[in-house]
XYZ file of N, CA, C and O in Angstrom:
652
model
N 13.521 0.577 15.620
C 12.281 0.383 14.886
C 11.121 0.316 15.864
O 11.204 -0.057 17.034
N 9.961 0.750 15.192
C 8.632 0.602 16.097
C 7.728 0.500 15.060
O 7.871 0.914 13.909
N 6.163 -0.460 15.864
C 5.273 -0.327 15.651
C 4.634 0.622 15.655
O 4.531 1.036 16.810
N 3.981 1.387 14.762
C 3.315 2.729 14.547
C 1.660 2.671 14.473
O 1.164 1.887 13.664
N 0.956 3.336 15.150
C -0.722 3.263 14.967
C -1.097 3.277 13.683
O -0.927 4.331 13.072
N -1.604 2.285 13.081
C -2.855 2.712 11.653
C -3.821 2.729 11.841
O -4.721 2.110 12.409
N -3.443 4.255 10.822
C -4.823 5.129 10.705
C -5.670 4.251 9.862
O -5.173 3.623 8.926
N -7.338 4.161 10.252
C -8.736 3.985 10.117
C -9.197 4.384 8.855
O -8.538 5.210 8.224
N -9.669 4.172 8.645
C -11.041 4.286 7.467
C -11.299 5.821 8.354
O -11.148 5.657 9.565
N -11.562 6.878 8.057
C -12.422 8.122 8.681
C -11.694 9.113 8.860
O -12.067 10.264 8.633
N -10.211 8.703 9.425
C -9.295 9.650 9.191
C -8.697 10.137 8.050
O -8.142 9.600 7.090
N -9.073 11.947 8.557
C -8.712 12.284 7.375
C -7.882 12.867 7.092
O -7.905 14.008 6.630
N -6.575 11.907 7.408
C -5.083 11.816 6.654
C -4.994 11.337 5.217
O -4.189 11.617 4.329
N -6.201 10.420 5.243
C -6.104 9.304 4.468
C -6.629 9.708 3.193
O -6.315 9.153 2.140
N -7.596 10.879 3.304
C -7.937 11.453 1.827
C -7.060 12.493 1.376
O -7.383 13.205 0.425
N -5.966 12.637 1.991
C -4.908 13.535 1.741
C -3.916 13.375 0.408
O -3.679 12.175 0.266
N -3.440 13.953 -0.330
C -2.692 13.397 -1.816
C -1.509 13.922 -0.790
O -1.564 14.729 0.138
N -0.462 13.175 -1.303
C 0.865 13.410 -0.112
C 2.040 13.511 -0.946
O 2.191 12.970 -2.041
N 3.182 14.543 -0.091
C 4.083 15.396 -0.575
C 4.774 14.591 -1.287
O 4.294 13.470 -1.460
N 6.162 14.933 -1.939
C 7.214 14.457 -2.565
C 8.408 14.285 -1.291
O 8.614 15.094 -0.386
N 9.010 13.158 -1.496
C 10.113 13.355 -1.133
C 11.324 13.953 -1.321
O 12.025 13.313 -2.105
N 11.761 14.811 -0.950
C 13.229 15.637 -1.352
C 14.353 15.179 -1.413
O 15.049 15.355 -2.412
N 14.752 14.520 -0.395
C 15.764 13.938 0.391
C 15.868 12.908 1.544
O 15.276 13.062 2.613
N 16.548 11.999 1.298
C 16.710 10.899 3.315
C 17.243 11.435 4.057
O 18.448 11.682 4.012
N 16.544 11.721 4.854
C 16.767 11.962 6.350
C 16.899 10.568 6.988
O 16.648 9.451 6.534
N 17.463 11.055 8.415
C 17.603 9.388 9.641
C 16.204 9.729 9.546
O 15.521 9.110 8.730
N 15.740 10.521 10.180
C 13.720 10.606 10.110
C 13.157 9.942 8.843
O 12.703 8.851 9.189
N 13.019 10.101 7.733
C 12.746 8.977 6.983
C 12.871 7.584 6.654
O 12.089 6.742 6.213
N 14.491 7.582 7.110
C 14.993 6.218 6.986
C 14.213 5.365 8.083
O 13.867 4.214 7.813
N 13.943 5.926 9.298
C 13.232 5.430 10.384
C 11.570 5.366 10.262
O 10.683 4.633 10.699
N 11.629 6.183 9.682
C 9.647 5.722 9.034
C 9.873 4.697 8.251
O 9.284 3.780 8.822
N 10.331 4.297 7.350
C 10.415 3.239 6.643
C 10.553 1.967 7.013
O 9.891 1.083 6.470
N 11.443 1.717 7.999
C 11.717 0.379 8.915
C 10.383 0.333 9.785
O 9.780 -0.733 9.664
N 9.882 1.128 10.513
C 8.313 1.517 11.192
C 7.822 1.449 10.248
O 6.707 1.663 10.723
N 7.603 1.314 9.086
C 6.332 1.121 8.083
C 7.004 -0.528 7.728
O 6.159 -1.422 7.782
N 7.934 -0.807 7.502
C 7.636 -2.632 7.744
C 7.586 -3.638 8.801
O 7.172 -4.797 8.769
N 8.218 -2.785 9.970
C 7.716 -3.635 11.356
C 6.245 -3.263 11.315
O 5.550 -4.277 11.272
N 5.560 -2.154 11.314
C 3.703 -2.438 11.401
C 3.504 -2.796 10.612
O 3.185 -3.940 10.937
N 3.383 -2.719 9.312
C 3.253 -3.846 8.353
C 2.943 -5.298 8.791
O 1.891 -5.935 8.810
N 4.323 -5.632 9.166
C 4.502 -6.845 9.946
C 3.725 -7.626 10.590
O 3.414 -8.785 10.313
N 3.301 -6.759 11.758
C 2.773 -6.578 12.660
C 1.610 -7.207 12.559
O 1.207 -8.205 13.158
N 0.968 -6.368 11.539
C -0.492 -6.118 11.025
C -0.656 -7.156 10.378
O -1.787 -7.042 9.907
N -0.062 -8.481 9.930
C -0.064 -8.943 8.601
C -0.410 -8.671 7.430
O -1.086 -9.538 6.876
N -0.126 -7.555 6.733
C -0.039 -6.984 5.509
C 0.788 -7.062 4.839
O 1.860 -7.112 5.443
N 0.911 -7.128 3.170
C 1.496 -7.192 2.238
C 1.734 -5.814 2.210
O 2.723 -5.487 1.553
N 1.171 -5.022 2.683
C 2.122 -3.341 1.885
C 1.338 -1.912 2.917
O 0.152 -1.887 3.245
N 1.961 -1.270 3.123
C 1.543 -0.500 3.712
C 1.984 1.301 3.066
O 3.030 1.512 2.451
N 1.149 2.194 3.317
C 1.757 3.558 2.394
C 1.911 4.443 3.584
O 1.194 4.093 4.522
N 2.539 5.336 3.771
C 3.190 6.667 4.802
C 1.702 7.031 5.460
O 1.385 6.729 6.611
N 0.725 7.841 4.375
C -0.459 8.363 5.394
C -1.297 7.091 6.142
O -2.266 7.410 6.829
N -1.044 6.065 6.056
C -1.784 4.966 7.019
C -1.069 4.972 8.141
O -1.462 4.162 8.981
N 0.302 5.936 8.571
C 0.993 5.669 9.868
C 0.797 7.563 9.748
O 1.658 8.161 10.393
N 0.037 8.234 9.194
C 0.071 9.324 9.714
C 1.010 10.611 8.734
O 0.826 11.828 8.720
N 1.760 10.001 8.182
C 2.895 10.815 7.236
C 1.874 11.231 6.166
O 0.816 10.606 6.242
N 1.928 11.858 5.493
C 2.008 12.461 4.593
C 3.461 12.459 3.197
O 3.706 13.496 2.581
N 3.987 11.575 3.017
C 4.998 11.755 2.144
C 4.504 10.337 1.023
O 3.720 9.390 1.091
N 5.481 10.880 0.033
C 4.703 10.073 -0.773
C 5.998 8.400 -0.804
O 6.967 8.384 -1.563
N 5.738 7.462 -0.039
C 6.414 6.276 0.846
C 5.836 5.784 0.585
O 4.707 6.259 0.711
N 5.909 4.494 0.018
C 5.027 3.236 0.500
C 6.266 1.640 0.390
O 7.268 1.546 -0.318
N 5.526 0.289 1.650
C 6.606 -0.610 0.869
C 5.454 -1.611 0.889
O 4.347 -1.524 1.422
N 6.116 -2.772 0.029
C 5.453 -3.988 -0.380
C 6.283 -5.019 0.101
O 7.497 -5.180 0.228
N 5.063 -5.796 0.377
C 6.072 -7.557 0.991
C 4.976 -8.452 0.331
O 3.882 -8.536 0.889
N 5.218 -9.123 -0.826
C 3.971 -9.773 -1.124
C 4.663 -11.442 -1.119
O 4.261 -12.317 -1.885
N 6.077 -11.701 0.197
C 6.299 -13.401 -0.300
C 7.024 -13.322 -1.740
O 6.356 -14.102 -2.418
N 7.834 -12.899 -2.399
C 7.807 -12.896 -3.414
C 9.538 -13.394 -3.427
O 10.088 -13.906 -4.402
N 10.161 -13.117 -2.179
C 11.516 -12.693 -1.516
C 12.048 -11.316 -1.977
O 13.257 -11.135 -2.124
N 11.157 -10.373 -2.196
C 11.777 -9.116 -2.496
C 10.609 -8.086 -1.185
O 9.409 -8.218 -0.948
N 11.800 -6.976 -0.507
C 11.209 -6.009 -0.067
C 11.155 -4.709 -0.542
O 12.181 -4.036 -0.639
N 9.604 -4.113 -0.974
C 10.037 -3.018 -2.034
C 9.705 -1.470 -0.976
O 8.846 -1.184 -0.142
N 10.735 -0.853 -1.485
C 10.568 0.902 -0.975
C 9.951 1.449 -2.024
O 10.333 0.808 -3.003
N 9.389 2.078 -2.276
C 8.797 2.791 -3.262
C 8.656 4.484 -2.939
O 7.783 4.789 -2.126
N 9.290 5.338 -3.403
C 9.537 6.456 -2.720
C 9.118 7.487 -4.339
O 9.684 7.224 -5.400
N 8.183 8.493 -4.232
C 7.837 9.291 -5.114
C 7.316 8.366 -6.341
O 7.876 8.641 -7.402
N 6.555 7.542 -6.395
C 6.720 6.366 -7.246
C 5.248 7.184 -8.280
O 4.333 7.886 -7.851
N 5.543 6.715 -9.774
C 4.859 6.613 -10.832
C 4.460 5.993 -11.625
O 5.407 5.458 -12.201
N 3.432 5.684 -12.092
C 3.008 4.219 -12.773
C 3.018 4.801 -14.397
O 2.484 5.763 -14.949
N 4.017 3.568 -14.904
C 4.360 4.017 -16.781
C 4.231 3.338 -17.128
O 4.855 3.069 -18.155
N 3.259 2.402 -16.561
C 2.762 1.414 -17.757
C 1.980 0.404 -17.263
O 2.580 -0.392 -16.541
N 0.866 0.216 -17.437
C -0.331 -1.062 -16.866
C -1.257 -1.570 -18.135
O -1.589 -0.893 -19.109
N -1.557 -2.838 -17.879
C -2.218 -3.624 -18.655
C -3.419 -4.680 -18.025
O -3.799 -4.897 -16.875
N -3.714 -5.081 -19.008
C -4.948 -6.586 -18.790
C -5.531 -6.026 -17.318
O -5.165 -4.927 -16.900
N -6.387 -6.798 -16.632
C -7.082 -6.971 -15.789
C -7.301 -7.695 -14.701
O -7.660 -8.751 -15.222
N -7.342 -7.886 -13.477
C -7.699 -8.643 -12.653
C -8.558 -8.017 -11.155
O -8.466 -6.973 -10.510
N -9.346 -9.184 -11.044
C -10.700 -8.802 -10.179
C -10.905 -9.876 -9.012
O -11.437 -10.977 -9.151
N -10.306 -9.267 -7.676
C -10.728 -10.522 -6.642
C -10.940 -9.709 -5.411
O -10.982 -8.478 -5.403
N -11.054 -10.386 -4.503
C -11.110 -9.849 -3.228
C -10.028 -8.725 -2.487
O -8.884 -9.146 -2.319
N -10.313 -7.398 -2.063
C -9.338 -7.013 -2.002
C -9.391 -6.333 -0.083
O -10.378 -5.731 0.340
N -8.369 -6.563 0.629
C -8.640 -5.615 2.037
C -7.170 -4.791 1.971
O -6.216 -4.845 1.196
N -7.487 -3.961 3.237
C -7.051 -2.792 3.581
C -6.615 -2.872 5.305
O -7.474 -3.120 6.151
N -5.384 -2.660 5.607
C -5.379 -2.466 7.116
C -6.012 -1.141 7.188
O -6.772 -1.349 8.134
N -6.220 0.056 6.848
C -6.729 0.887 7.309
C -8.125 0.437 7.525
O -8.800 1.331 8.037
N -8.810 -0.719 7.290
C -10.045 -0.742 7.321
C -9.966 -2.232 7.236
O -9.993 -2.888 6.195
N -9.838 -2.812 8.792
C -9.701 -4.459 9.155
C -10.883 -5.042 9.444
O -11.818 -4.575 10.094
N -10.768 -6.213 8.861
C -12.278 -6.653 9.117
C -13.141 -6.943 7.835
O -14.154 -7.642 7.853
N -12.633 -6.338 6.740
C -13.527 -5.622 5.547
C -12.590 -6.101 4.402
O -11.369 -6.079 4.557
N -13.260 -6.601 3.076
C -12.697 -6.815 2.004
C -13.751 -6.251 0.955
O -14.456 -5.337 1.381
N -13.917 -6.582 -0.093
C -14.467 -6.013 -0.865
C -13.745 -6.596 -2.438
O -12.556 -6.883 -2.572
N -14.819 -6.676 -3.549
C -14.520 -7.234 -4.625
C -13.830 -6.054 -5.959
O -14.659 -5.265 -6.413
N -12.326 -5.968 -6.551
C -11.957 -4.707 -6.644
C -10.930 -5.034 -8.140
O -10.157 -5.990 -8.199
N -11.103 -4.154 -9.124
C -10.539 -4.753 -10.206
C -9.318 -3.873 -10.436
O -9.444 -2.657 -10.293
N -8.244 -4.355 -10.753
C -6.985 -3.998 -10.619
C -6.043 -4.423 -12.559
O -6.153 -5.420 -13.272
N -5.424 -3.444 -12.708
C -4.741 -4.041 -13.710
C -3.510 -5.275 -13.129
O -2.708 -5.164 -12.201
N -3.748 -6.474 -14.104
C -2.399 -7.481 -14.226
C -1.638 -7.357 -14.004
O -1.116 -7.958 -13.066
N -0.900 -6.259 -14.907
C 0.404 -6.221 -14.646
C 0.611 -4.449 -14.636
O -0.196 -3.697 -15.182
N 1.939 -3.946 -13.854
C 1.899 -2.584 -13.845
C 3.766 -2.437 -13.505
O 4.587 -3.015 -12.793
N 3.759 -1.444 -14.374
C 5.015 -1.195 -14.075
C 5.341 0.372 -13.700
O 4.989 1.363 -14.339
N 5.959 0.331 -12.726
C 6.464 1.715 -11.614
C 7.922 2.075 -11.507
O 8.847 1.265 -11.449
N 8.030 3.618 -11.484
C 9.190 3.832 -11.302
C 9.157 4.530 -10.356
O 8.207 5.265 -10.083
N 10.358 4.398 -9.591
C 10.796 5.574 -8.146
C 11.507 5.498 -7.370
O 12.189 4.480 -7.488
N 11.753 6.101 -6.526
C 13.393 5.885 -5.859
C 13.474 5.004 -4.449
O 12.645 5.132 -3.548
N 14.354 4.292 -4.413
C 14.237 3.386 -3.308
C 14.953 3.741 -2.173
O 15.368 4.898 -2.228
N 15.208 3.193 -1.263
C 15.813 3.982 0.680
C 16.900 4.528 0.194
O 16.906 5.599 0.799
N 17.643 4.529 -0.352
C 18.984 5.081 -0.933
C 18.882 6.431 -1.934
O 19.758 7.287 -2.057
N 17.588 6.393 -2.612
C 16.837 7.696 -3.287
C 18.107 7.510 -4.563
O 18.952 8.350 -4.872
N 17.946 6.391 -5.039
C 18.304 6.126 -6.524
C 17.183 5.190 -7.328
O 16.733 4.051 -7.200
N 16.996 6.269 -8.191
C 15.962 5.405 -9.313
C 15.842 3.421 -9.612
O 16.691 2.530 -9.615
N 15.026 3.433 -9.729
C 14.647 1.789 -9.883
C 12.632 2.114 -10.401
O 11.722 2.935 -10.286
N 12.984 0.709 -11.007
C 11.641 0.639 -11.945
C 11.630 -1.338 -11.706
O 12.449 -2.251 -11.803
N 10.027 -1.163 -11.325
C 9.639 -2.814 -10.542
C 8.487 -2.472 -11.306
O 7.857 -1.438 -11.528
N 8.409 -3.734 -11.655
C 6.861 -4.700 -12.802
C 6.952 -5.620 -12.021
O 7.905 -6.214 -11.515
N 5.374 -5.738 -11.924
C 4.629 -6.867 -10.874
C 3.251 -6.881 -11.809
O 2.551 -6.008 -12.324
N 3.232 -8.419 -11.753
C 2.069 -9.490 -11.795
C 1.233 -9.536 -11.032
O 1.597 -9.254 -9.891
N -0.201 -9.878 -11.207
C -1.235 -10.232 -10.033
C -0.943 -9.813 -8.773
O -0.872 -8.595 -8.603
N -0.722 -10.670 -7.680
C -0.721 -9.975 -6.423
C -0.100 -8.953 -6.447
O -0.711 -7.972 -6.023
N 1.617 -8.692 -7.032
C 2.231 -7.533 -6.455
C 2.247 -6.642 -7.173
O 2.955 -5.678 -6.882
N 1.367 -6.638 -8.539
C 0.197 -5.682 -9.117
C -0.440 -5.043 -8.747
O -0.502 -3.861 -9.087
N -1.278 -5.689 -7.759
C -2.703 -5.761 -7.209
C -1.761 -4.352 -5.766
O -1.901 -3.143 -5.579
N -0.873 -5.461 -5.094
C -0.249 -4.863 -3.945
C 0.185 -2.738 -4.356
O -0.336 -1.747 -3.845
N 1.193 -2.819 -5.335
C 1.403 -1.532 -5.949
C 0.574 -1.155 -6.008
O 0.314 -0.395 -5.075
N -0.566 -1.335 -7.124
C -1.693 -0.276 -7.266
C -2.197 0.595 -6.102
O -2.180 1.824 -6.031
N -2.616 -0.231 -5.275
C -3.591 -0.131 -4.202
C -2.746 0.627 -3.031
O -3.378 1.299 -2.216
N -1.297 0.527 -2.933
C -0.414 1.303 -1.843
C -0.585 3.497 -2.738
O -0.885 4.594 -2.267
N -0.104 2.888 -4.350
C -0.094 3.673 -4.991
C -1.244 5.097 -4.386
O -0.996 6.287 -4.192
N -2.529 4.289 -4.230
C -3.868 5.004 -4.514
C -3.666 5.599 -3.499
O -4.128 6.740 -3.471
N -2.893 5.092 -2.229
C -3.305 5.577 -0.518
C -2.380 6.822 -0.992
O -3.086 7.807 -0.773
N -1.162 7.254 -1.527
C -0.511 8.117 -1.562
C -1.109 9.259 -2.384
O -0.649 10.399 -2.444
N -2.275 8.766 -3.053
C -3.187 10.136 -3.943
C -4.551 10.130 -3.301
O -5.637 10.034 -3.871
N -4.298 10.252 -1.997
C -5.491 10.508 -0.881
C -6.903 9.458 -1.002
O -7.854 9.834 -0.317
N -7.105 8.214 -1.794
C -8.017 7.043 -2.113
C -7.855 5.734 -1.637
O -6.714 5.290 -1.505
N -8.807 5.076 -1.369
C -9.031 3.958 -0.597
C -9.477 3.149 -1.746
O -9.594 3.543 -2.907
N -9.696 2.039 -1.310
C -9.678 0.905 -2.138
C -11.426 0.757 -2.227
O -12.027 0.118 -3.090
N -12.064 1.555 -1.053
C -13.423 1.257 -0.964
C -13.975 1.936 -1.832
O -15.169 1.648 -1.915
N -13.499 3.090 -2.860
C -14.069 3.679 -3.813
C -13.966 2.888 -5.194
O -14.430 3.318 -6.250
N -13.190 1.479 -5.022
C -13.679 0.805 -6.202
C -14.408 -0.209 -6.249
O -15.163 -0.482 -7.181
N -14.263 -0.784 -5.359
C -15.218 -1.832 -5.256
C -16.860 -2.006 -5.323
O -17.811 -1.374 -4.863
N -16.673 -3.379 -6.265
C -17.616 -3.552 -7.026
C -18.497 -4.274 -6.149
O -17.874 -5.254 -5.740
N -19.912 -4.234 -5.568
C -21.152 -4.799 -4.688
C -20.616 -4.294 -3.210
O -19.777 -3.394 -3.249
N -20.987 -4.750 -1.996
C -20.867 -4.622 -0.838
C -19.194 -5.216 0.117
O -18.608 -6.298 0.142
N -18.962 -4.039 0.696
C -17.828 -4.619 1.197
C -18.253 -5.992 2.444
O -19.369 -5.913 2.956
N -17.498 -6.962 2.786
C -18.026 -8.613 2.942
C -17.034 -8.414 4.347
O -16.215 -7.495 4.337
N -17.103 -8.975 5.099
C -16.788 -9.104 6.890
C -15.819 -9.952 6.435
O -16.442 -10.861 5.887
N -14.301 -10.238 6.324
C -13.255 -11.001 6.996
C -12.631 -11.571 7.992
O -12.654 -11.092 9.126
N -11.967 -12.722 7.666
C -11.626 -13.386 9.048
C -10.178 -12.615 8.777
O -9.441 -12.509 7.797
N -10.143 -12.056 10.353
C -8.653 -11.125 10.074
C -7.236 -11.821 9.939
O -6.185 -11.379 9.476
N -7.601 -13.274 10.592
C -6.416 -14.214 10.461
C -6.205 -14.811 9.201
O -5.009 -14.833 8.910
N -7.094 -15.397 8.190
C -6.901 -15.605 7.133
C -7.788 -14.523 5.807
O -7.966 -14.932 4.659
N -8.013 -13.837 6.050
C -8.358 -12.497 5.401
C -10.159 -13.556 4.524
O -10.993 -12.923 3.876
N -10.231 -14.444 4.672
C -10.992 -15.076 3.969
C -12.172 -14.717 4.304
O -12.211 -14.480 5.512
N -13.538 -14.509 3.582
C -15.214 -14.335 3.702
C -15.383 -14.909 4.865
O -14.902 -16.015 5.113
N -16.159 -14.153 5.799
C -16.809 -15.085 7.121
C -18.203 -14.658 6.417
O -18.651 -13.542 6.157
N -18.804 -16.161 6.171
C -20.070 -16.287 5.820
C -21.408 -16.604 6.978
O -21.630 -17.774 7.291
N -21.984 -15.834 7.379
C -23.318 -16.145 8.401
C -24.205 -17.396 7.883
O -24.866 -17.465 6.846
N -24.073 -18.133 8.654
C -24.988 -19.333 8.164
C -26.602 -19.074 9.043
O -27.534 -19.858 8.866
């Protein structure tokens, strides 16, 4: 396993809509473990393939929940209600922004083994899916957000307010 560079806000990997997966390869299986050691790394809840440069449509989630999710070719069949809070991005550290997300959402797609599975998540790992979702259809989180994106403390992701 390795830590892998994430890609920036500017690179433009990141406005890229990204392929399907066909099949696991050891090369995939090994992006995937490299997409949760930088993850890791990074302290992030979720990270998607084109933020390490791939192009495939990958992403995983760690939201504390005790579940680690693969999400491989994944599709959203079903979202509801609403929720609106602060939202950041490792591709773009430093930076949060106020961003409204459906409640609850439910996804289907194939996990490291490339057998179907379907995960519904609440609030955060709502919030987490959506937003990995978007990086895999070439969009950032900064195209929703509502007023000015706000300076974070990168250790606790919280508003650094200028007094």
């Amino acid at each position: 396993m390795a830590v892998r560079q994430i890609r920036v806000m500017g690179d433009e990997i990141l406005t890229k809509k990204c392929k399907p997966v066909k099949e696991m390869t050891g090369r995939t299986m090994d992006l995937i473990e490299d997409m949760f050691e930088t993850m890791y790394e990074a302290n992030g809840c979720g990270l998607a393939a084109p933020q390490v440069g791939v192009l495939k449509r990958i992403f995983v989630v760690d939201v504390d929940d005790g579940n680690q999710y693969v999400m491989i070719n994944p599709e959203i069949i079903a979202q509801e209600g609403g929720q609106t809070g602060y939202e950041g991005c490792l591709s773009l550290p430093g930076k949060s922004g106020i961003v409204t997300r459906p409640n609850y959402v439910k996804m289907r797609a194939l996990n490291e083994n490339m057998e179907p599975v379907e995960v519904e998540g609440e609030g955060l790992l709502a919030r987490a899916l959506c937003h990995e979702y978007a990086h895999l259809e070439g969009q950032m989180y900064v195209e929703l957000v509502e007023g000015e994106l706000v300076d974070t403390n990168p250790e606790t992701g919280e508003e650094i307010i200028e007094e």
